Coordinates of C-alpha atoms in Angstrom, one line a residue:
Chain S
M1 CA 6.7 -15.2 -5.6
S2 CA 7.3 -11.6 -4.5
W3 CA 9.3 -10.8 -1.3
L4 CA 6.1 -9.7 0.4
E5 CA 4.2 -12.9 -0.4
K6 CA 7.2 -14.7 1.1
I7 CA 7.0 -13.0 4.5
L8 CA 3.3 -13.4 4.8
P9 CA 1.8 -16.4 6.6
P10 CA 0.1 -18.9 4.3
K11 CA -3.4 -18.0 5.5
I12 CA -2.9 -14.4 4.3
K13 CA -1.3 -15.5 1.1
R14 CA -4.3 -17.5 0.0
S15 CA -6.5 -14.5 0.3
A16 CA -4.0 -12.1 -1.2
G17 CA -5.0 -12.0 -4.9
P18 CA -8.7 -11.2 -4.9
S19 CA -10.2 -14.2 -6.6
K20 CA -11.8 -11.9 -9.2
K21 CA -9.2 -12.8 -11.7
N22 CA -9.8 -16.5 -11.5
V23 CA -13.5 -16.2 -12.2
P24 CA -14.5 -15.3 -15.8
E25 CA -15.7 -11.7 -15.8
G26 CA -16.1 -12.0 -12.0
L27 CA -19.7 -13.4 -11.8
W28 CA -18.9 -15.4 -8.7
S29 CA -16.4 -15.0 -5.9
K30 CA -15.5 -17.4 -3.1
C31 CA -14.8 -16.1 0.4
P32 CA -11.3 -17.2 1.3
K33 CA -12.4 -17.5 5.0
C34 CA -15.7 -19.3 5.0
D35 CA -15.7 -20.6 1.4
S36 CA -19.2 -19.2 0.7
V37 CA -19.8 -18.6 -2.9
L38 CA -20.9 -15.1 -3.4
Y39 CA -22.1 -12.9 -6.3
R40 CA -19.4 -10.4 -7.2
T41 CA -21.9 -7.6 -7.3
D42 CA -23.1 -8.5 -3.8
L43 CA -19.5 -8.4 -2.6
E44 CA -18.9 -5.1 -4.3
A45 CA -22.0 -3.6 -2.8
N46 CA -20.8 -4.8 0.6
A47 CA -17.4 -3.0 0.5
E48 CA -15.6 -6.3 -0.3
V49 CA -16.7 -7.7 3.0
C50 CA -18.1 -11.2 3.0
P51 CA -21.8 -10.9 3.9
K52 CA -21.7 -14.4 5.6
C53 CA -18.6 -14.2 7.8
A54 CA -17.6 -10.5 7.6
Y55 CA -14.1 -11.4 6.2
H56 CA -12.5 -8.2 4.9
S57 CA -10.8 -8.7 1.6
R58 CA -8.0 -6.4 0.6
I59 CA -9.1 -3.6 -1.7
S60 CA -7.3 -1.1 -3.9
A61 CA -6.5 2.4 -2.8
R62 CA -9.0 3.9 -5.4
D63 CA -11.8 1.6 -4.3
R64 CA -11.0 2.5 -0.7
L65 CA -11.3 6.2 -1.5
N66 CA -14.5 5.7 -3.4
L67 CA -16.0 3.9 -0.4
L68 CA -14.8 6.5 2.1
L69 CA -15.1 9.9 0.5
D70 CA -18.2 11.8 -0.5
A71 CA -18.6 11.7 -4.3
K72 CA -18.2 15.4 -4.8
G73 CA -15.3 17.7 -4.2
R74 CA -12.4 15.3 -4.4
K75 CA -9.0 16.6 -5.3
E76 CA -5.9 14.5 -5.6
I77 CA -2.8 15.8 -3.9
A78 CA 0.9 15.3 -4.8
A79 CA 0.1 13.0 -7.8
E80 CA 3.0 14.8 -9.6
V81 CA 5.5 13.3 -7.1
E82 CA 7.0 10.3 -8.9
P83 CA 9.7 7.8 -8.1
V84 CA 13.4 7.9 -9.2
D85 CA 16.2 5.4 -8.6
P86 CA 18.6 7.1 -6.2
L87 CA 21.0 4.2 -5.7
K88 CA 20.8 2.6 -9.2
F89 CA 19.5 -0.4 -7.4
Q90 CA 19.5 -3.8 -9.0
D91 CA 18.7 -7.3 -7.7
S92 CA 17.4 -9.9 -10.0
K93 CA 15.7 -7.0 -11.7
K94 CA 16.5 -3.3 -12.0
Y95 CA 14.6 -1.1 -9.6
V96 CA 13.5 1.2 -12.4
D97 CA 12.1 -1.8 -14.2
R98 CA 10.3 -3.0 -11.1
V99 CA 8.7 0.4 -10.8
K100 CA 7.7 0.5 -14.4
S101 CA 6.0 -2.9 -14.3
A102 CA 4.3 -2.0 -11.1
Q103 CA 3.1 1.2 -12.6
S104 CA 1.7 -0.5 -15.7
E105 CA 0.1 -3.4 -13.7
V106 CA -1.4 -1.3 -11.0
G107 CA -2.1 1.9 -12.8
E108 CA -0.6 4.1 -10.1
K109 CA 2.8 5.9 -10.0
D110 CA 3.6 4.8 -6.5
A111 CA 2.2 3.1 -3.4
L112 CA 0.4 6.1 -1.8
I113 CA -2.6 8.0 -3.1
V114 CA -3.5 11.3 -1.3
M115 CA -6.9 12.9 -1.8
Q116 CA -8.6 15.9 -0.3
G117 CA -12.3 15.6 0.1
S118 CA -15.0 15.1 2.7
I119 CA -16.7 12.3 4.6
N120 CA -20.4 12.9 5.4
A121 CA -19.6 16.6 4.5
V122 CA -16.7 16.7 7.1
P123 CA -13.6 18.0 5.3
V124 CA -10.6 15.6 5.4
V125 CA -7.3 14.8 3.7
V126 CA -6.9 11.0 3.2
A127 CA -3.7 9.1 2.3
V128 CA -4.3 5.5 1.2
F129 CA -1.7 2.8 0.6
E130 CA -1.9 0.8 -2.6
F131 CA -0.7 -2.6 -1.4
K132 CA -0.4 -4.0 -4.9
F133 CA 2.2 -1.5 -5.8
M134 CA 5.4 -3.2 -4.5
G135 CA 3.7 -4.4 -1.4
G136 CA 2.7 -0.9 -0.4
S137 CA 6.4 -0.3 0.4
M138 CA 7.4 3.1 1.6
G139 CA 10.1 4.9 -0.4
S140 CA 10.8 8.6 -1.1
V141 CA 7.5 9.2 -3.0
V142 CA 5.3 7.7 -0.3
G143 CA 7.1 9.9 2.3
E144 CA 6.9 13.0 0.3
R145 CA 3.2 12.5 -0.7
F146 CA 2.4 11.8 3.0
V147 CA 4.0 15.1 4.0
R148 CA 2.2 17.1 1.3
G149 CA -1.0 15.5 2.5
V150 CA -0.3 16.7 6.1
Q151 CA 0.5 20.1 4.8
A152 CA -2.8 20.2 2.8
A153 CA -4.7 19.2 5.9
I154 CA -3.0 22.0 7.9
A155 CA -3.7 24.6 5.1
S156 CA -7.4 23.6 4.9
K157 CA -7.8 23.0 8.7
S158 CA -8.9 19.5 8.0
A159 CA -8.3 16.2 9.8
F160 CA -5.7 13.9 8.3
I161 CA -6.4 10.2 7.8
C162 CA -4.0 7.6 6.7
I163 CA -5.1 4.2 5.7
S164 CA -2.1 1.9 5.8
A165 CA -1.5 -1.4 4.0
S166 CA 2.2 -2.0 3.7
G167 CA 5.0 -4.5 4.1
G168 CA 7.3 -1.7 5.4
A169 CA 10.2 0.3 4.0
R170 CA 11.2 -0.1 0.3
M171 CA 14.5 -1.9 0.3
Q172 CA 15.4 -0.7 -3.2
E173 CA 15.8 2.9 -2.0
G174 CA 18.1 1.9 0.9
L175 CA 18.5 4.4 3.6
F176 CA 16.3 6.9 1.8
S177 CA 13.4 4.6 2.7
L178 CA 14.4 4.3 6.3
M179 CA 14.5 8.1 6.6
Q180 CA 10.9 8.4 5.4
M181 CA 10.0 7.0 8.8
A182 CA 11.5 10.0 10.5
K183 CA 10.2 12.4 7.8
T184 CA 6.6 11.3 8.1
S185 CA 6.6 11.2 11.9
A186 CA 8.2 14.6 12.1
A187 CA 5.5 16.1 9.8
L188 CA 2.8 14.9 12.2
T189 CA 4.3 17.2 14.9
K190 CA 3.1 20.2 12.8
L191 CA -0.4 18.7 12.4
S192 CA -0.5 18.3 16.2
E193 CA 0.7 22.0 16.7
A194 CA -2.3 23.0 14.5
Q195 CA -4.5 20.9 16.8
L196 CA -5.8 18.9 13.9
P197 CA -6.6 15.2 14.4
F198 CA -4.6 12.4 12.8
I199 CA -6.6 9.2 12.4
S200 CA -4.5 6.2 11.6
V201 CA -6.4 3.3 10.0
L202 CA -4.5 0.0 10.0
T203 CA -5.6 -2.5 7.4
D204 CA -4.2 -5.8 6.3
P205 CA -1.2 -5.8 6.5
T206 CA 0.6 -3.0 8.3
M207 CA 4.1 -4.0 9.1
G208 CA 7.7 -2.9 9.5
G209 CA 8.7 0.7 8.9
V210 CA 5.2 1.9 8.3
S211 CA 3.9 0.4 11.5
A212 CA 7.0 1.7 13.4
S213 CA 6.4 5.3 12.3
F214 CA 3.3 7.3 11.5
A215 CA 0.8 4.4 11.6
M216 CA 1.3 4.0 15.4
L217 CA 1.1 7.8 16.0
G218 CA -2.6 8.4 15.4
D219 CA -4.5 10.4 17.9
V220 CA -6.9 7.6 17.3
I221 CA -5.7 4.3 15.9
V222 CA -8.4 2.3 14.1
A223 CA -7.9 -1.2 12.8
E224 CA -10.0 -3.3 10.4
P225 CA -11.0 -6.7 11.7
Q226 CA -8.4 -9.5 11.4
A227 CA -5.8 -7.2 9.9
L228 CA -2.2 -8.3 10.4
I229 CA -0.3 -5.5 12.2
G230 CA 3.2 -5.6 13.7
F231 CA 6.8 -4.6 13.6
A232 CA 8.5 -7.8 12.6
G233 CA 7.0 -10.3 10.2
P234 CA 5.6 -13.5 11.8
R235 CA 8.1 -15.7 10.1
V236 CA 11.1 -13.7 11.2
I237 CA 9.8 -13.9 14.8
E238 CA 9.2 -17.6 14.5
Q239 CA 12.8 -18.1 13.3
T240 CA 14.2 -15.9 16.0
V241 CA 12.3 -17.3 19.0
R242 CA 11.9 -20.8 17.7
E243 CA 8.4 -21.2 19.1
T244 CA 5.0 -21.4 17.5
L245 CA 3.3 -18.1 17.6
P246 CA 0.2 -17.8 19.7
E247 CA -3.2 -18.0 18.0
G248 CA -4.3 -14.7 16.5
F249 CA -0.8 -13.2 17.1
Q250 CA -0.4 -9.7 15.5
R251 CA -4.1 -9.6 14.4
A252 CA -6.1 -6.5 15.0
E253 CA -8.0 -8.2 17.9
F254 CA -4.7 -9.1 19.5
L255 CA -3.5 -5.5 19.3
L256 CA -6.7 -4.3 20.8
E257 CA -6.4 -6.7 23.7
H258 CA -2.8 -5.5 24.3
G259 CA -3.7 -1.8 24.2
A260 CA -2.0 -0.9 20.9
V261 CA -5.1 0.2 19.0
D262 CA -8.2 2.2 20.0
I263 CA -10.9 0.5 18.1
I264 CA -11.7 -2.1 15.5
V265 CA -14.1 -0.8 12.9
D266 CA -16.0 -2.8 10.3
R267 CA -15.2 -1.4 6.9
R268 CA -18.9 -0.9 6.2
E269 CA -19.2 1.5 9.1
M270 CA -15.9 3.3 8.5
R271 CA -17.4 6.5 7.0
D272 CA -19.8 7.1 9.8
R273 CA -17.4 6.2 12.6
L274 CA -14.5 8.3 11.3
S275 CA -16.7 11.4 10.7
N276 CA -18.1 10.9 14.1
I277 CA -14.7 10.8 15.8
I278 CA -13.3 13.7 13.7
T279 CA -16.2 16.1 14.4
A280 CA -16.0 15.4 18.1
L281 CA -12.3 16.0 18.3
M282 CA -12.7 19.2 16.3
N283 CA -15.6 20.3 18.3
K284 CA -17.9 20.5 15.4
P285 CA -21.6 19.5 15.1
A286 CA -22.2 15.8 14.7
P287 CA -22.2 14.8 11.0
T288 CA -25.3 13.9 9.1
K289 CA -25.0 10.4 7.8
Q290 CA -25.3 10.3 4.1
Chain Z
M1 CA 43.4 -9.6 24.3
K2 CA 44.3 -11.7 21.3
L3 CA 43.2 -10.1 18.1
S4 CA 40.6 -12.0 16.1
Y5 CA 40.9 -11.8 12.4
L6 CA 38.2 -11.5 9.7
D7 CA 38.5 -13.7 6.6
F8 CA 39.9 -11.0 4.4
E9 CA 42.5 -10.2 7.0
Q10 CA 44.1 -13.6 6.8
P11 CA 47.3 -12.4 5.0
I12 CA 47.7 -9.9 7.8
A13 CA 47.1 -12.6 10.4
E14 CA 49.9 -14.8 8.9
L15 CA 52.4 -12.0 8.9
E16 CA 51.5 -11.0 12.5
S17 CA 51.8 -14.5 13.8
K18 CA 55.2 -14.8 12.1
I19 CA 56.3 -11.6 13.9
E20 CA 55.1 -13.1 17.1
D21 CA 57.2 -16.2 16.5
L22 CA 60.2 -14.2 15.7
K23 CA 59.8 -12.2 18.8
Q24 CA 59.8 -15.4 20.9
V25 CA 62.9 -16.6 19.1
Q26 CA 64.6 -13.3 19.7
D27 CA 64.0 -13.6 23.4
G28 CA 65.9 -16.8 23.8
S29 CA 68.6 -16.1 21.2
S30 CA 71.7 -14.0 20.9
V31 CA 71.3 -13.5 17.2
D32 CA 69.8 -10.1 16.4
I33 CA 66.7 -10.5 14.2
N34 CA 65.3 -7.1 15.0
E35 CA 65.8 -5.9 11.5
E36 CA 63.8 -8.8 10.1
I37 CA 61.0 -8.1 12.6
N38 CA 61.0 -4.4 11.6
Q39 CA 60.8 -5.4 8.0
L40 CA 57.9 -7.7 8.6
Q41 CA 56.1 -5.0 10.6
A42 CA 56.5 -2.5 7.8
K43 CA 55.2 -5.1 5.4
T44 CA 52.2 -5.7 7.7
S45 CA 51.3 -2.1 7.8
E46 CA 51.6 -1.8 4.1
L47 CA 49.3 -4.8 3.7
L48 CA 46.9 -3.4 6.2
T49 CA 46.8 -0.1 4.3
E50 CA 46.2 -1.9 1.0
I51 CA 43.5 -4.2 2.3
Y52 CA 41.7 -1.5 4.3
G53 CA 42.0 0.9 1.4
N54 CA 40.0 -1.4 -0.8
L55 CA 37.3 -2.8 1.5
N56 CA 34.0 -3.5 -0.1
A57 CA 30.7 -2.9 1.6
W58 CA 30.3 -6.5 2.8
Q59 CA 33.8 -6.5 4.3
I60 CA 33.0 -3.2 6.0
S61 CA 29.8 -4.7 7.5
Q62 CA 32.1 -7.4 9.1
V63 CA 34.4 -4.8 10.5
A64 CA 31.4 -2.9 11.9
R65 CA 30.4 -6.1 13.7
H66 CA 33.9 -7.1 14.8
P67 CA 33.7 -8.7 18.2
Q68 CA 36.6 -6.6 19.5
R69 CA 35.2 -3.2 18.3
P70 CA 34.6 -0.7 21.1
Y71 CA 31.0 -0.6 22.2
T72 CA 28.9 2.1 23.8
I73 CA 30.1 1.6 27.3
D74 CA 33.7 1.6 26.1
Y75 CA 33.2 5.0 24.5
I76 CA 31.4 6.3 27.6
Q77 CA 34.3 5.2 29.8
A78 CA 36.9 6.8 27.5
L79 CA 35.2 10.0 26.4
F80 CA 33.0 11.0 29.3
T81 CA 33.4 11.5 33.0
D82 CA 31.1 11.2 36.0
F83 CA 28.7 8.9 34.2
E84 CA 25.6 8.0 36.2
E85 CA 23.7 5.2 34.4
L86 CA 19.9 5.6 34.7
H87 CA 17.8 2.6 34.4
G88 CA 14.3 1.6 33.4
D89 CA 11.2 2.8 31.5
R90 CA 9.1 3.3 34.7
A91 CA 6.5 1.0 33.2
Y92 CA 7.8 -2.5 32.6
A93 CA 11.5 -3.2 32.9
D94 CA 15.1 -2.1 32.3
D95 CA 16.4 -3.1 28.9
P96 CA 20.1 -3.8 29.1
A97 CA 20.3 -3.5 25.3
I98 CA 20.2 0.2 25.7
V99 CA 22.3 2.1 28.2
G100 CA 21.9 5.7 29.1
G101 CA 22.5 8.3 31.7
I102 CA 24.0 11.7 32.6
A103 CA 27.7 12.3 32.2
R104 CA 30.2 15.0 31.4
F105 CA 31.8 15.6 28.1
D106 CA 34.6 18.2 28.0
G107 CA 33.5 18.9 31.6
K108 CA 30.0 19.9 30.6
P109 CA 26.9 17.8 31.5
V110 CA 25.3 15.8 28.7
M111 CA 22.9 12.9 28.3
V112 CA 24.4 10.0 26.6
I113 CA 22.4 7.0 25.3
G114 CA 23.5 4.1 23.2
H115 CA 22.8 0.5 22.2
Q116 CA 25.0 -2.0 24.0
K117 CA 26.2 -5.3 22.6
G118 CA 27.8 -7.9 24.8
R119 CA 31.5 -8.8 24.8
D120 CA 31.3 -12.5 25.9
V121 CA 28.6 -15.1 25.6
K122 CA 27.0 -14.3 29.0
E123 CA 27.0 -10.5 28.4
R124 CA 25.7 -11.0 24.8
Q125 CA 22.7 -12.8 26.2
L126 CA 22.1 -10.2 28.9
R127 CA 22.4 -7.4 26.3
N128 CA 20.3 -9.4 23.8
F129 CA 23.1 -8.8 21.2
G130 CA 22.2 -5.1 21.3
M131 CA 18.6 -5.7 20.1
P132 CA 16.3 -3.5 22.2
R133 CA 12.8 -4.3 23.2
P134 CA 10.1 -1.6 23.6
E135 CA 11.1 -0.9 27.2
G136 CA 14.6 0.0 25.9
Y137 CA 13.2 2.6 23.5
R138 CA 10.9 3.9 26.2
K139 CA 13.8 4.3 28.6
A140 CA 15.6 6.3 25.9
L141 CA 12.4 8.4 25.5
R142 CA 12.4 9.1 29.2
L143 CA 16.0 10.2 29.0
Y144 CA 15.3 12.4 26.0
R145 CA 12.6 14.2 27.9
M146 CA 14.8 14.5 30.9
A147 CA 17.6 16.1 28.8
E148 CA 15.1 18.5 27.3
K149 CA 13.8 19.5 30.7
F150 CA 17.2 20.2 32.1
G151 CA 18.7 21.6 28.9
L152 CA 21.3 18.9 28.4
P153 CA 22.5 18.2 24.9
I154 CA 22.1 14.5 23.9
I155 CA 24.7 12.2 22.4
T156 CA 23.4 8.9 21.0
L157 CA 25.7 6.0 20.1
I158 CA 24.2 3.7 17.6
D159 CA 25.2 0.0 17.4
T160 CA 22.4 -2.5 16.8
P161 CA 21.5 -5.3 14.4
G162 CA 17.9 -4.0 14.8
A163 CA 15.0 -4.0 17.2
Y164 CA 14.3 -7.4 18.7
P165 CA 11.7 -9.4 16.7
G166 CA 10.1 -11.3 19.6
I167 CA 6.7 -12.2 20.8
G168 CA 6.9 -10.1 24.0
A169 CA 8.3 -7.2 22.1
E170 CA 5.3 -7.2 19.7
E171 CA 2.9 -7.6 22.6
R172 CA 4.3 -4.5 24.4
G173 CA 4.2 -2.4 21.2
Q174 CA 7.6 -2.5 19.5
S175 CA 6.3 -0.4 16.6
E176 CA 4.8 2.3 18.8
A177 CA 7.9 2.5 21.0
I178 CA 10.1 3.2 17.9
A179 CA 7.5 5.5 16.3
R180 CA 7.1 7.6 19.4
N181 CA 10.9 8.2 19.6
L182 CA 11.0 9.4 16.0
Y183 CA 8.2 11.8 16.7
V184 CA 9.6 13.2 20.0
M185 CA 13.2 13.5 18.8
S186 CA 12.1 15.5 15.7
E187 CA 10.8 18.3 18.0
L188 CA 12.9 17.8 21.1
K189 CA 14.0 21.2 22.5
T190 CA 17.7 20.4 23.0
P191 CA 20.6 19.6 20.6
I192 CA 21.0 15.9 19.6
I193 CA 24.1 14.4 18.0
G194 CA 24.2 10.8 16.8
V195 CA 27.1 8.6 16.1
I196 CA 26.9 5.3 14.3
I197 CA 29.7 3.4 16.0
G198 CA 29.1 0.0 14.5
E199 CA 25.9 -1.4 13.0
G200 CA 23.1 1.0 12.3
G201 CA 20.3 -1.6 11.9
S202 CA 17.1 -0.2 10.5
G203 CA 14.3 1.2 12.7
G204 CA 16.0 -0.1 15.7
A205 CA 18.8 2.3 15.0
L206 CA 16.6 5.1 13.8
A207 CA 14.9 5.3 17.2
L208 CA 18.1 6.8 18.4
G209 CA 18.9 8.5 15.2
V210 CA 16.7 11.5 14.6
V211 CA 19.4 14.1 15.2
D212 CA 20.8 17.5 14.4
Q213 CA 24.2 16.0 13.3
M214 CA 24.7 12.4 12.3
L215 CA 28.3 11.2 12.5
M216 CA 29.4 7.8 11.2
L217 CA 32.6 6.0 12.0
Q218 CA 34.5 5.2 8.9
Y219 CA 33.9 1.4 9.0
S220 CA 30.4 1.5 10.4
T221 CA 27.2 0.7 8.5
Y222 CA 23.7 2.2 8.4
S223 CA 21.0 0.3 6.5
V224 CA 17.3 -0.1 6.0
I225 CA 17.8 -3.9 6.2
S226 CA 20.7 -6.1 6.9
P227 CA 22.6 -7.3 3.8
E228 CA 21.7 -10.9 4.7
G229 CA 18.0 -10.0 5.1
C230 CA 17.9 -8.1 1.8
A231 CA 19.7 -10.9 0.0
S232 CA 17.3 -13.6 1.2
I233 CA 14.3 -11.5 0.2
L234 CA 15.4 -9.8 -3.0
F235 CA 18.2 -12.0 -4.2
R236 CA 16.6 -15.2 -3.0
S237 CA 19.7 -16.4 -1.2
A238 CA 21.6 -15.3 1.9
D239 CA 24.8 -16.1 0.0
Q240 CA 24.3 -12.9 -2.0
A241 CA 24.8 -10.7 1.1
S242 CA 27.9 -9.1 -0.4
V243 CA 26.0 -8.1 -3.5
A244 CA 23.2 -6.8 -1.4
A245 CA 25.6 -4.9 0.8
E246 CA 26.9 -3.1 -2.2
A247 CA 23.5 -2.4 -3.7
L248 CA 22.0 -1.0 -0.4
A249 CA 24.7 1.7 -0.1
I250 CA 25.3 1.2 3.6
T251 CA 28.8 2.6 4.1
A252 CA 29.8 5.9 5.6
P253 CA 31.4 7.6 2.5
R254 CA 28.5 6.6 0.3
L255 CA 25.9 7.9 2.7
K256 CA 27.8 11.1 3.2
S257 CA 27.8 11.6 -0.5
V258 CA 24.0 11.4 -0.7
G259 CA 23.6 13.7 2.3
L260 CA 22.1 11.2 4.7
V261 CA 25.0 11.5 7.2
D262 CA 26.9 14.7 8.0
R263 CA 30.4 13.6 8.9
V264 CA 32.6 10.6 8.6
V265 CA 34.9 10.0 11.6
E266 CA 38.2 8.5 10.7
E267 CA 39.1 5.2 12.2
P268 CA 42.6 3.9 13.0
M269 CA 44.3 1.9 10.1
G270 CA 42.8 -1.5 10.2
G271 CA 39.6 -0.5 12.1
A272 CA 38.6 0.7 15.5
H273 CA 39.4 -2.7 17.1
R274 CA 43.1 -2.3 16.3
S275 CA 43.6 0.7 18.4
W276 CA 40.8 1.8 20.7
E277 CA 42.9 4.7 21.9
T278 CA 43.3 6.2 18.4
M279 CA 39.6 5.7 17.8
M280 CA 38.7 7.5 21.1
Q281 CA 40.9 10.4 20.2
S282 CA 39.4 10.7 16.8
L283 CA 35.8 10.6 18.1
Q284 CA 36.6 13.0 21.0
K285 CA 37.7 15.6 18.5
A286 CA 34.8 15.2 16.2
L287 CA 32.2 15.2 19.0
S288 CA 33.7 18.2 20.6
E289 CA 33.6 20.2 17.4
E290 CA 30.0 19.1 16.5
L291 CA 28.8 19.8 20.0
T292 CA 30.2 23.3 19.9
K293 CA 28.6 23.9 16.5
V294 CA 25.1 22.8 17.5
Q295 CA 25.2 24.7 20.8
K296 CA 26.0 27.9 19.0
K297 CA 22.5 27.8 17.4
S298 CA 19.5 29.3 19.0
L299 CA 16.9 26.8 20.0
K300 CA 14.5 28.1 17.4
D301 CA 17.1 27.9 14.6
L302 CA 18.2 24.5 15.8
L303 CA 14.6 23.1 15.6
K304 CA 13.9 24.7 12.2
T305 CA 17.1 23.3 10.7
R306 CA 16.4 19.9 12.1
Y307 CA 12.9 19.9 10.7
E308 CA 14.0 21.1 7.3
K309 CA 16.6 18.5 7.2
L310 CA 14.1 15.8 7.9
M311 CA 11.8 17.1 5.2
S312 CA 14.6 17.1 2.7
F313 CA 15.2 13.3 3.0
G314 CA 14.2 11.4 -0.1
Q315 CA 14.7 11.6 -3.8
Y316 CA 11.8 11.9 -6.3
Q317 CA 10.9 13.8 -9.4
E318 CA 8.0 16.1 -10.2
G319 CA 6.1 14.8 -13.2
Q320 CA 2.9 16.1 -14.8

């Protein structure tokens, strides 16, 4: 069990590994929420959202980008920024080995992918977390790629979008990871000076150091339905306060009710809603839905 | 106040209690045992030097959390004059886990803000063990803005296990409160100096830690997660805290060597709790020097340097 699986409540855990892998060649898939048996192809065509109960499964960063961005004119940013091991960190496994195995399992160099492109022909730079890469944890590479994404947005006068899915700071880089919270937040001041919108999209889960930095600094903060969002993990809170947590605690709907996020948006509407918000904030003509 | 000893200080404790005993004997006796006492005292100080010269990261975390270590209010009382504590976030409550206000340092007005732990059971409860809730961070934010408006330099004193993980704290936006402080501090138009005086616990510390110059007391710690927390997650057992402490690189000299803190402030032999007075003198000197340094810079230069420093944090390589 990875450290991230450990801190997640059981409900989330069950849904964590998309059931793809258990089904031979993925003909069928069972919704972890409502138990409906679904055709994989139907689910894929439906942005990995259950057509029966609208449960949003976790998706990879590349799938997310494919869903969100127009097919043409994409350019990856800061892919050349790769992790090192600044503290020669070792727990039960060496950090360098953990990184290597994550790289080969996930097929990404680190936990954040940044892409320049457009949504309904509205230019944007999008940063997306890959949760499968060490729990989407933020270390030096995530911080640096984020900053370069912000810089690219400023250079191209585009809006900047970040889609978070992260357990928080990456422990294996020690204080370097903590400092990424300050670094990413500071970079957003420049985007603000350039009067460009920052849209923060919180998906399941957005916790710890990611939640307590740029993710909560969006001009507009969007959440996906049911996403777990918070500073401290539910287990840590339960152990600290020694009470049972209220129903729906730290879910997107809970945050909306408490005034922490602006809107909850269904993944299937994300393109249209984001391009709508961005064009309005940038005083541009309304987008043509594609 | 009777000194409390940490586990690894037991040999010192034994010697010092022997000295105490001898002193009592001396009082009621005509035999002169001064020489013996002096010898033992010399031995104690030798032992102290030896033990403190070889502390490992886990032992340093214990010194950083020592119950008799000076806390924020102690530093404010010793190093500042004319302190006016300012309360509340103007929205919800006053959080006693963070104290702040206007004061004078070297006769000049400054804003001083710090985490506050409690000394006894009652105060610990009141101060929530120095673990702030969102209203604490929002009070700090209000004071940052006030300092900016009136051109006061800011001094932050950092000493917290972390931000409080509670239901109410989540409901009132703990994440946003911390995030907002990082954002605002990074572009605040006044000099900011931070000092880690004890525990620099993760995001809860960083919300007071986006600064122009970061000072760290010799036996303080600054970490992304507590050694215990890291041990139970990555090493599968809280007993591995000492191994985790080493791996996380949380001590002042190590962080100075990788450029994440700017200056290590020397503590008295045996830690700040052994001589508050010496500690205060040492920090007074360091703060005074650093304050002069940052105040020499033009505002534009100051902000540019602060931003570039923030952007330089992190180690990575550029591949293909």
